[in-house]
Coordinates of C-alpha atoms and ligand atoms in Angstrom, one line a residue:
M1 CA -1.9 -0.1 122.8
N2 CA -0.5 3.5 123.6
Q3 CA 3.0 2.4 123.7
F4 CA 5.5 5.3 122.5
N5 CA 8.0 4.3 119.5
N6 CA 10.5 6.6 118.4
E7 CA 9.5 7.6 115.2
I8 CA 8.7 10.2 113.3
W9 CA 5.2 9.9 111.1
F10 CA 4.2 11.8 107.9
V11 CA 0.7 12.2 107.2
G12 CA -0.6 13.4 103.8
A13 CA -3.0 13.1 100.9
E14 CA 0.1 11.8 98.0
M15 CA 3.6 10.4 97.7
A16 CA 5.6 10.3 95.0
P17 CA 6.3 7.9 93.0
L18 CA 3.3 6.0 94.1
V19 CA 0.9 8.6 93.7
K20 CA 1.7 12.4 92.6
A21 CA -0.7 15.3 91.7
G22 CA 1.8 17.9 92.3
G23 CA 5.0 19.2 94.7
L24 CA 3.6 18.0 98.1
G25 CA 3.9 14.2 96.4
D26 CA 7.7 15.3 95.7
V27 CA 8.3 16.6 99.2
M28 CA 6.2 13.5 100.6
G29 CA 8.1 11.4 98.7
S30 CA 11.9 12.5 99.4
L31 CA 11.7 14.5 102.3
P32 CA 11.2 11.1 104.0
K33 CA 13.3 8.8 102.1
V34 CA 16.6 11.7 103.1
L35 CA 15.5 11.7 107.0
L36 CA 15.5 8.1 107.1
K37 CA 18.9 8.0 105.3
A38 CA 20.0 10.1 108.1
G39 CA 19.0 8.1 111.3
I40 CA 15.6 9.4 112.2
N41 CA 12.7 6.2 111.7
I42 CA 10.1 7.7 109.8
R43 CA 6.5 6.3 108.6
V44 CA 4.5 7.6 106.0
V45 CA 0.8 7.7 106.4
I46 CA -1.6 7.9 103.1
P47 CA -4.6 6.5 102.1
Y48 CA -4.7 3.3 100.4
Y49 CA -5.8 4.4 96.6
K50 CA -5.9 0.9 95.2
N51 CA -6.6 2.5 91.2
I52 CA -3.9 4.8 91.5
I53 CA -0.8 3.2 93.1
P54 CA 1.2 0.5 91.0
K55 CA 0.7 -3.0 92.9
N56 CA 4.5 -3.5 92.0
M57 CA 5.6 -0.4 93.9
I58 CA 4.7 -1.3 97.4
S59 CA 4.8 -4.2 99.1
I60 CA 2.4 -4.8 101.8
S61 CA 3.0 -6.6 105.4
G62 CA 0.8 -6.2 107.8
T63 CA -3.1 -5.9 107.9
Y64 CA -4.8 -4.6 111.5
P65 CA -8.1 -5.1 112.8
A66 CA -10.4 -2.8 111.3
G67 CA -11.4 0.6 113.1
S68 CA -14.6 2.6 112.6
V69 CA -15.7 6.2 112.5
K70 CA -19.0 8.0 112.5
F71 CA -18.9 11.3 110.3
G72 CA -22.6 12.5 111.7
E73 CA -24.7 9.3 112.2
I74 CA -23.1 7.3 109.8
P75 CA -20.7 5.0 110.4
F76 CA -17.8 3.9 107.9
E77 CA -15.5 1.4 108.6
F78 CA -11.6 1.6 107.4
G79 CA -8.6 -0.7 107.5
I80 CA -4.9 -0.2 108.5
K81 CA -2.4 -1.5 105.9
T82 CA 1.4 -1.6 107.0
G83 CA 4.1 -2.3 104.3
Y84 CA 7.2 -0.4 102.3
A85 CA 7.5 1.6 99.6
Q86 CA 9.8 0.2 97.0
D87 CA 12.6 2.7 97.7
G88 CA 12.5 0.9 101.5
I89 CA 10.0 3.8 103.1
P90 CA 8.0 2.0 106.1
L91 CA 4.1 2.5 105.1
V92 CA 1.1 3.3 107.1
L93 CA -1.9 2.5 104.6
V94 CA -5.2 3.7 105.7
E95 CA -7.7 1.6 103.7
Q96 CA -11.2 2.6 103.2
G97 CA -12.9 1.6 99.7
H98 CA -15.9 4.1 99.4
F99 CA -13.3 7.0 100.0
F100 CA -10.3 6.2 98.3
N101 CA -11.0 3.8 95.3
R102 CA -11.1 6.8 92.9
Q103 CA -8.9 7.6 89.5
D104 CA -7.8 10.5 91.2
V105 CA -6.1 11.8 94.1
Y106 CA -8.2 15.4 94.8
G107 CA -10.7 15.1 91.5
P108 CA -10.5 15.2 88.3
H109 CA -8.2 17.7 85.9
G110 CA -5.8 17.8 88.4
G111 CA -7.7 18.1 90.9
A112 CA -9.3 21.5 89.3
C113 CA -12.7 19.7 89.9
G114 CA -12.7 18.8 93.8
Y115 CA -14.2 15.4 94.5
K116 CA -17.8 17.0 96.5
D117 CA -16.3 14.9 99.7
N118 CA -13.4 15.8 100.2
L119 CA -14.0 17.0 103.2
L120 CA -14.8 13.3 104.8
R121 CA -12.4 11.6 102.6
F122 CA -9.1 13.9 104.3
A123 CA -11.0 13.6 108.3
M124 CA -10.7 9.9 107.3
L125 CA -7.3 10.2 106.6
A126 CA -6.6 11.5 110.2
H127 CA -9.1 9.4 111.5
G128 CA -7.1 6.2 109.9
T129 CA -3.8 7.8 111.1
A130 CA -5.0 8.2 114.8
Y131 CA -6.2 4.4 114.7
A132 CA -3.1 3.2 113.3
M133 CA -1.0 5.2 116.0
R134 CA -3.2 3.3 118.7
I135 CA -2.3 0.0 117.1
L136 CA 1.5 0.7 116.3
G137 CA 2.8 2.7 119.3
V138 CA 2.2 7.1 119.2
P139 CA 5.6 8.6 117.5
L140 CA 7.7 11.0 119.0
A141 CA 6.3 13.7 116.2
V142 CA 3.7 13.5 113.3
H143 CA 4.2 16.2 110.4
T144 CA 1.4 16.7 108.6
H145 CA 1.0 18.5 105.2
D146 CA -1.6 21.2 103.9
W147 CA -5.5 21.1 104.3
S148 CA -5.7 17.3 103.4
G149 CA -3.9 16.7 106.6
G150 CA -5.8 19.4 108.4
F151 CA -7.5 17.6 110.5
V152 CA -4.9 15.3 111.8
P153 CA -3.7 17.4 114.7
A154 CA -7.5 17.8 116.1
V155 CA -8.2 14.3 115.7
I156 CA -4.9 13.4 117.6
R157 CA -5.7 15.8 120.1
Q158 CA -9.3 14.2 120.9
T159 CA -7.6 11.1 120.9
F160 CA -4.4 11.3 122.6
G161 CA -4.6 14.7 124.6
D162 CA -3.2 18.0 124.5
K163 CA 0.3 17.0 126.7
K164 CA 3.1 16.1 124.3
V165 CA 4.8 13.1 124.7
G166 CA 8.3 14.3 125.3
I167 CA 12.2 13.0 125.4
D168 CA 13.8 13.3 128.0
A169 CA 17.2 15.6 128.6
E170 CA 19.5 12.7 127.2
G171 CA 17.3 12.0 124.3
I172 CA 18.5 12.9 120.9
L173 CA 17.0 12.8 117.5
G174 CA 17.5 9.7 115.3
A175 CA 18.2 6.3 115.9
K176 CA 19.2 7.4 119.4
I177 CA 15.9 8.5 120.1
T178 CA 14.6 5.9 122.7
K179 CA 14.0 7.0 126.1
H180 CA 11.0 8.0 126.0
V181 CA 8.2 9.0 128.3
N182 CA 6.5 5.7 128.4
A183 CA 2.9 7.0 129.9
K184 CA -0.8 7.6 128.9
G185 CA -2.8 10.1 127.7
L186 CA 0.1 11.9 125.8
R187 CA 0.3 13.0 122.1
P188 CA 2.9 13.3 119.5
A189 CA 4.8 16.8 118.8
I190 CA 2.4 18.2 116.0
A191 CA 4.2 19.9 112.9
F192 CA 2.4 20.9 110.1
T193 CA 3.5 22.4 106.7
I194 CA 1.6 24.3 104.4
H195 CA 2.5 23.9 100.4
N196 CA -0.3 26.3 99.1
L197 CA -2.2 28.9 100.9
R198 CA -4.5 29.0 98.0
Y199 CA -5.7 25.7 99.1
Q200 CA -7.4 25.6 102.4
G201 CA -10.1 23.4 102.5
V202 CA -13.1 25.8 103.3
Y203 CA -16.5 24.0 103.7
G204 CA -19.8 24.9 105.3
M205 CA -20.1 24.9 109.4
D206 CA -23.0 22.7 108.4
D207 CA -20.5 20.4 107.5
F208 CA -18.2 20.0 110.6
Y209 CA -20.7 17.9 112.4
D210 CA -20.0 15.0 110.0
T211 CA -16.2 14.9 109.9
G212 CA -16.5 13.1 113.4
L213 CA -14.2 15.5 115.5
D214 CA -14.8 16.9 118.7
F215 CA -17.4 20.1 118.8
K216 CA -14.7 22.4 120.9
Y217 CA -12.6 22.6 117.9
N218 CA -15.6 24.3 116.0
S219 CA -14.2 27.9 117.2
S220 CA -12.1 30.2 116.1
S221 CA -9.4 29.0 118.0
A222 CA -9.5 26.0 115.7
Y223 CA -11.4 25.2 112.1
E224 CA -14.1 28.1 112.2
H225 CA -13.1 31.2 110.2
F226 CA -15.7 34.0 109.5
G227 CA -18.4 31.4 109.6
T228 CA -17.0 28.8 107.9
L229 CA -15.2 25.3 108.2
N230 CA -11.9 26.5 107.4
T231 CA -9.6 23.0 107.2
L232 CA -6.4 24.7 107.2
K233 CA -6.3 26.9 109.8
G234 CA -7.4 24.4 112.0
G235 CA -4.8 22.3 111.0
M236 CA -2.2 25.4 111.7
K237 CA -3.5 26.5 115.2
L238 CA -3.6 23.0 116.9
S239 CA 0.2 22.7 115.5
D240 CA 3.1 23.1 117.7
M241 CA 4.7 24.7 114.7
V242 CA 4.1 25.5 111.0
T243 CA 6.4 25.5 108.1
T244 CA 6.0 26.8 104.5
V245 CA 8.0 25.7 101.6
S246 CA 10.5 28.5 101.2
P247 CA 11.5 31.5 103.1
T248 CA 10.2 34.3 100.6
Y249 CA 6.7 32.3 100.8
S250 CA 6.8 32.8 104.7
G251 CA 7.1 36.1 104.5
E252 CA 4.6 36.6 102.3
I253 CA 1.6 34.5 103.3
A254 CA 1.9 36.7 106.4
T255 CA 1.0 39.9 104.3
A256 CA -2.3 40.6 102.9
G257 CA -1.7 40.3 99.1
F258 CA -0.8 36.9 99.6
G259 CA -2.8 36.0 102.4
F260 CA -5.8 34.4 101.1
G261 CA -7.7 35.6 104.7
L262 CA -5.4 33.8 107.0
D263 CA -2.8 36.3 106.9
G264 CA -3.7 37.9 110.2
E265 CA -3.3 34.1 112.0
L266 CA 0.3 33.7 110.0
K267 CA 1.3 37.1 110.9
S268 CA 0.7 36.3 114.5
L269 CA 2.0 32.7 114.3
K270 CA 5.5 34.5 113.0
E271 CA 5.2 36.6 115.7
Q272 CA 5.1 33.7 118.3
G273 CA 7.7 32.1 116.4
K274 CA 6.1 29.3 115.0
L275 CA 6.2 29.9 111.5
R276 CA 8.9 29.0 109.8
G277 CA 10.2 28.8 105.8
I278 CA 12.3 25.7 104.6
L279 CA 13.0 25.5 101.3
N280 CA 12.0 22.3 99.1
G281 CA 14.7 20.2 97.9
I282 CA 14.1 17.6 95.0
D283 CA 15.8 14.0 95.0
L284 CA 18.9 14.6 93.0
D285 CA 19.6 11.1 92.6
Y286 CA 15.8 10.2 90.8
W287 CA 16.0 14.3 88.8
N288 CA 19.7 13.3 87.5
P289 CA 20.3 14.0 83.5
K290 CA 22.7 11.4 84.1
T291 CA 21.1 8.5 84.8
D292 CA 17.7 8.8 84.3
K293 CA 15.9 6.4 82.4
L294 CA 12.9 8.2 81.4
I295 CA 15.0 10.4 78.8
G296 CA 17.0 9.0 75.7
Y297 CA 20.3 11.0 76.1
N298 CA 22.1 10.8 79.3
L299 CA 24.5 13.7 79.9
N300 CA 27.9 12.6 80.0
V301 CA 29.9 14.3 82.5
R302 CA 31.9 13.2 85.3
E303 CA 31.8 15.4 88.0
D304 CA 28.4 17.5 89.1
G305 CA 30.4 20.9 89.4
F306 CA 30.2 21.9 85.8
K307 CA 32.6 23.7 83.8
L308 CA 32.3 26.3 80.9
K309 CA 34.1 23.9 78.9
D310 CA 31.3 21.3 79.7
Y311 CA 28.9 23.0 77.7
K312 CA 29.8 21.7 74.4
E313 CA 28.0 17.9 76.3
W314 CA 25.1 19.9 77.5
Q315 CA 24.1 21.1 74.0
N316 CA 24.9 17.3 73.0
F317 CA 22.6 16.3 75.7
K318 CA 19.8 19.2 74.7
L319 CA 20.0 18.4 71.0
N320 CA 19.7 14.5 71.3
N321 CA 16.4 15.0 73.6
K322 CA 15.2 17.2 71.3
K323 CA 15.5 14.6 68.7
T324 CA 13.6 12.0 71.2
L325 CA 10.7 14.7 72.1
F326 CA 10.0 15.5 69.2
S327 CA 9.6 12.1 67.4
E328 CA 7.6 11.3 70.2
I329 CA 5.3 14.5 69.6
S330 CA 5.7 14.5 65.7
L331 CA 7.3 18.0 65.9
P332 CA 9.8 18.7 63.8
V333 CA 12.9 20.1 64.7
K334 CA 12.7 23.8 63.2
Q335 CA 16.1 25.7 62.4
G336 CA 16.6 29.6 63.6
N337 CA 18.6 31.9 60.8
Y338 CA 21.4 31.3 63.2
G339 CA 22.6 27.5 62.1
N340 CA 21.3 26.2 65.5
P341 CA 17.8 24.7 66.1
L342 CA 15.1 27.2 67.7
P343 CA 15.3 27.3 71.5
L344 CA 12.8 25.1 73.0
I345 CA 10.6 26.5 75.7
G346 CA 9.0 23.9 78.2
V347 CA 6.2 24.0 80.4
V348 CA 4.8 21.2 82.8
S349 CA 2.3 22.8 85.1
R350 CA -0.6 22.8 86.8
L351 CA -2.8 24.7 84.7
T352 CA -4.3 27.0 87.4
E353 CA -4.5 30.9 87.4
E354 CA -2.0 31.3 90.2
K355 CA 0.4 29.5 87.5
G356 CA 0.3 32.7 85.1
I357 CA 0.1 30.1 81.9
E358 CA -2.8 31.5 80.4
E359 CA -0.8 35.3 80.1
F360 CA 2.3 32.9 78.7
L361 CA -0.1 31.6 76.3
D362 CA -1.6 35.1 75.6
A363 CA 2.3 36.2 75.2
L364 CA 2.9 33.8 72.4
L365 CA -1.2 34.3 71.0
N366 CA -0.1 37.9 69.9
W367 CA 3.4 37.2 68.8
N368 CA 3.2 36.9 65.2
D369 CA 5.7 34.6 64.1
F370 CA 7.7 33.9 67.4
P371 CA 11.2 32.1 67.1
F372 CA 10.8 29.5 69.1
Q373 CA 9.4 25.7 69.5
V374 CA 6.8 25.0 72.3
A375 CA 6.1 21.5 74.7
I376 CA 3.5 22.4 76.9
L377 CA 2.3 19.4 79.2
G378 CA -0.5 20.4 82.2
S379 CA -3.8 19.8 83.3
G380 CA -6.4 21.9 84.8
K381 CA -9.0 24.5 84.4
D382 CA -10.5 24.1 80.7
E383 CA -10.3 27.5 79.7
I384 CA -6.2 27.2 79.7
E385 CA -6.4 23.7 78.4
R386 CA -8.6 24.9 75.6
K387 CA -6.2 27.9 75.0
A388 CA -3.1 26.2 75.1
A389 CA -5.0 23.4 72.6
Y390 CA -5.4 26.9 69.9
L391 CA -2.2 27.6 70.2
A392 CA -0.7 24.1 69.1
E393 CA -3.4 24.2 66.7
I394 CA -2.4 27.5 64.8
H395 CA 1.2 27.0 65.1
K396 CA 1.3 23.1 64.3
D397 CA 5.1 22.8 63.6
K398 CA 6.0 25.1 66.6
V399 CA 3.7 23.9 69.6
Y400 CA 2.6 20.7 71.0
A401 CA 0.4 20.6 74.0
L402 CA -1.1 17.9 76.0
T403 CA -3.6 18.9 78.2
G404 CA -5.8 17.1 81.0
R405 CA -3.1 14.9 81.5
Y406 CA -0.6 13.5 84.1
D407 CA 2.6 12.0 82.7
E408 CA 5.6 11.8 84.4
A409 CA 7.5 10.1 81.2
L410 CA 6.8 13.0 78.8
S411 CA 7.4 15.4 81.5
H412 CA 10.8 13.9 82.2
K413 CA 11.7 14.2 78.2
I414 CA 10.4 18.0 78.3
Y415 CA 13.1 19.1 81.1
A416 CA 15.2 17.0 79.3
A417 CA 15.1 19.0 75.8
S418 CA 14.0 22.2 76.8
D419 CA 16.5 25.7 76.4
I420 CA 13.8 27.6 78.2
F421 CA 11.8 26.5 81.5
V422 CA 8.6 29.0 81.7
M423 CA 7.2 29.3 85.1
P424 CA 5.4 33.0 85.9
S425 CA 3.7 31.9 88.9
K426 CA 1.7 34.8 90.3
F427 CA 2.7 33.5 93.3
E428 CA 4.8 30.2 94.7
P429 CA 5.3 29.3 97.5
C430 CA 8.3 26.5 96.4
G431 CA 8.1 25.4 92.8
L432 CA 9.8 21.8 92.4
S433 CA 9.6 22.2 88.7
Q434 CA 11.9 25.1 87.8
M435 CA 14.7 23.2 90.6
I436 CA 14.5 20.4 88.3
A437 CA 14.4 22.4 84.9
M438 CA 17.7 23.8 86.2
R439 CA 19.1 20.0 87.2
Y440 CA 18.6 19.3 83.5
G441 CA 20.4 22.7 82.4
C442 CA 17.3 24.5 80.8
V443 CA 17.3 28.7 82.0
I444 CA 14.7 29.6 83.4
L445 CA 11.7 32.7 82.8
A446 CA 10.1 33.0 86.5
G447 CA 7.3 35.2 88.7
D448 CA 10.0 37.0 90.9
T449 CA 8.0 35.3 94.2
G450 CA 8.4 32.8 97.1
G451 CA 10.4 30.1 95.8
L452 CA 11.1 30.8 92.6
H453 CA 12.9 34.1 94.0
D454 CA 14.9 31.8 96.7
T455 CA 15.9 29.6 93.8
V456 CA 16.7 31.3 90.4
S457 CA 19.3 34.0 90.1
D458 CA 18.2 36.8 87.9
L459 CA 20.6 38.4 85.3
T460 CA 18.3 41.4 85.2
H461 CA 17.7 44.4 87.3
G462 CA 21.1 44.6 88.8
G463 CA 21.8 40.9 88.2
S464 CA 23.6 38.2 90.4
A465 CA 26.7 37.0 90.2
E466 CA 25.7 33.6 88.7
P467 CA 22.3 34.1 87.0
S468 CA 20.1 31.4 85.4
G469 CA 16.9 33.4 84.5
I470 CA 15.0 36.4 84.8
L471 CA 12.6 37.6 87.0
I472 CA 9.7 39.0 86.0
K473 CA 8.2 41.5 88.7
H474 CA 4.0 41.7 87.1
I475 CA 3.0 38.9 85.4
D476 CA 1.1 39.5 82.2
A477 CA 1.3 38.8 78.6
G478 CA 3.5 42.3 78.3
G479 CA 5.7 41.1 81.0
I480 CA 6.2 37.6 79.4
S481 CA 7.0 38.9 75.8
W482 CA 9.8 40.7 77.1
G483 CA 11.6 38.3 79.0
L484 CA 11.7 35.7 76.3
N485 CA 12.8 38.2 73.8
E486 CA 15.7 38.8 76.1
L487 CA 16.3 35.3 76.7
Y488 CA 16.2 34.6 72.5
N489 CA 18.4 37.5 72.1
I490 CA 20.9 35.8 74.1
F491 CA 20.4 32.5 73.3
A492 CA 20.4 33.4 69.7
G493 CA 23.7 36.2 70.1
E494 CA 26.8 36.2 71.4
S495 CA 26.6 32.6 72.5
G496 CA 29.4 32.8 75.8
K497 CA 26.6 34.4 77.6
W498 CA 24.3 31.6 77.0
R499 CA 26.4 29.0 78.1
K500 CA 27.0 31.0 81.1
L501 CA 23.5 30.5 81.8
V502 CA 23.3 26.9 81.2
I503 CA 26.1 26.0 83.4
N504 CA 25.1 28.1 86.1
S505 CA 21.8 26.7 86.3
A506 CA 23.0 23.0 85.9
N507 CA 25.5 23.7 88.8
K508 CA 22.0 24.9 90.8
H509 CA 21.7 21.4 93.2
F510 CA 18.5 21.9 95.2
G511 CA 19.1 18.9 97.4
W512 CA 17.4 18.0 100.4
D513 CA 20.5 18.4 102.3
D514 CA 20.4 21.6 104.5
S515 CA 16.8 21.4 104.6
A516 CA 16.7 18.6 106.3
K517 CA 18.7 19.2 108.8
A518 CA 16.7 22.0 109.3
Y519 CA 13.5 19.9 110.0
E520 CA 15.4 17.3 112.3
N521 CA 15.8 20.2 114.4
L522 CA 12.6 21.6 114.2
Y523 CA 11.3 18.1 115.2
Y524 CA 13.3 18.3 118.3
E525 CA 12.5 21.2 119.6
I526 CA 8.7 20.8 119.2
I527 CA 9.3 17.0 121.2
K528 CA 11.4 18.4 123.8
Ligands
ADP1 P1 2.7 22.6 92.1 O1 2.8 21.9 93.8 O2 2.3 23.7 92.2 O3 2.1 21.9 91.3 P2 5.6 22.4 92.2 O4 6.7 23.2 91.0 O5 5.8 23.2 93.0 O6 4.3 22.8 91.5 O7 5.3 21.1 91.7 C1 4.9 20.2 90.6 C2 5.6 19.0 90.1 O8 4.4 18.1 89.2 C3 6.4 19.0 89.3 O9 7.6 17.7 89.7 C4 6.2 19.1 87.7 O10 7.2 17.7 86.8 C5 5.0 17.7 88.1 N1 3.7 17.7 87.1 C6 2.9 19.0 87.0 N2 2.1 18.6 86.2 C7 2.6 18.0 85.9 C8 1.7 17.2 84.6 N3 0.9 17.4 83.4 N4 2.4 15.9 83.8 C9 3.8 15.5 84.8 N5 4.2 16.2 85.7 C10 3.2 16.9 86.3

């Protein structure tokens, strides 16, 4: 018990490809892989969602004696299993049938209807994590994520104390961290990443008693926020460093317009040097147009630094993948009056207000005979799902919408086939979909915010040297129509400009290398 090991533990509610509801899953799947490759000992802790995680994606190697925690007066037992994900990432699975044997991660409709007991479910994740540390050894640092990982810092502190484990002067990160301080009553350093500030896990203060947390955390220096229990706030207050997932978003959330009531806290963290923006990356091996097994046609270009002469092959790629997609979704390929098929607009998104998809649908509904075809895959709010279905109904030969579903294979086909990818978010912490879409040669129409601002190079407003799309300042139907119209004119007009946009997009590789290094330095900084 209480032996320190030289690991960094990730804790979160999702981990792609085992279980994913959104971008958090992608990050929990890809960042640990890159860090592991860089020689850092990583373990990932997730709930054991037996109904969701495919059996062939994990191997279980250890089962440990059950732990228990009291939520109010009611004791709950839970199990700990260790094993590996298919790509070799060491796992700790917190097993608790009542809380985790569900059909969804957060609740139906991509979490739009959250399970009533989510507070307890993710309190269980935190208690399971601390218990696993007592069994397996306390890591040097724990990196926990989002409101669902927000109880981890408190449970760690109440289990191991407030003093950090630390390393001696010669210790450096990675496989070489061996000279750890071996003493009792020390905790790992804690990093906390906000992937989306909108979701804060807010409950009534009455619920605090049921979380199994020490009563001292029921205060404004931890989870109490203007009379409510705010899981995200406590998580960030009790961590050694808070990060968010793009530089622009880290500035935005410290302002009233984007702070969702926590801007004061975030501003103060920023002033103390305890809030950073580190851009997410995508797994460039998984999202690879040359090797992707889920699409109909793989790109046949050797180098990754694409030249204008490669555009012909990109055209092949788009056309063939459009044929595959359209035969699957029973949409005819419609020709434009300039001899090529109409541009295909792709959407792969949660259908929540902030994504601006409702405004995009309004733009198309207001447009009599729009010169596009559209493929929408998304899940979320009923009204937006219904609006997408309605648009598909009135434009049967132009629009396809699959709503209320998460479909990984179809998402790949849409990225591969689309000419334009639309993501008019009103705020976007980082956004991975636009990075994936650029990797697959889509030109982007996006909101000028957060990670979209940091990754899409705008061709309007004076323009960037290597534009990859259009960034819209005001998200409404008018603004989106304007952007689509601009892109259509380029697509249908003098082809040289479109060709450049596609090649620029495809050349923007948002991998993890720089960001993984930034996290590595950050761990070192907080462990010291
Ligand atoms: P967010 O995390 O806000 O949902 P991101 O752009 O960061 O948005 O990440 C979204 C991820 O989820 C992308 O990998 C995208 O392809 C995927 N995704 C979103 N909705 C669906 C869906 N209905 N089916 C398949 N993949 C989806």
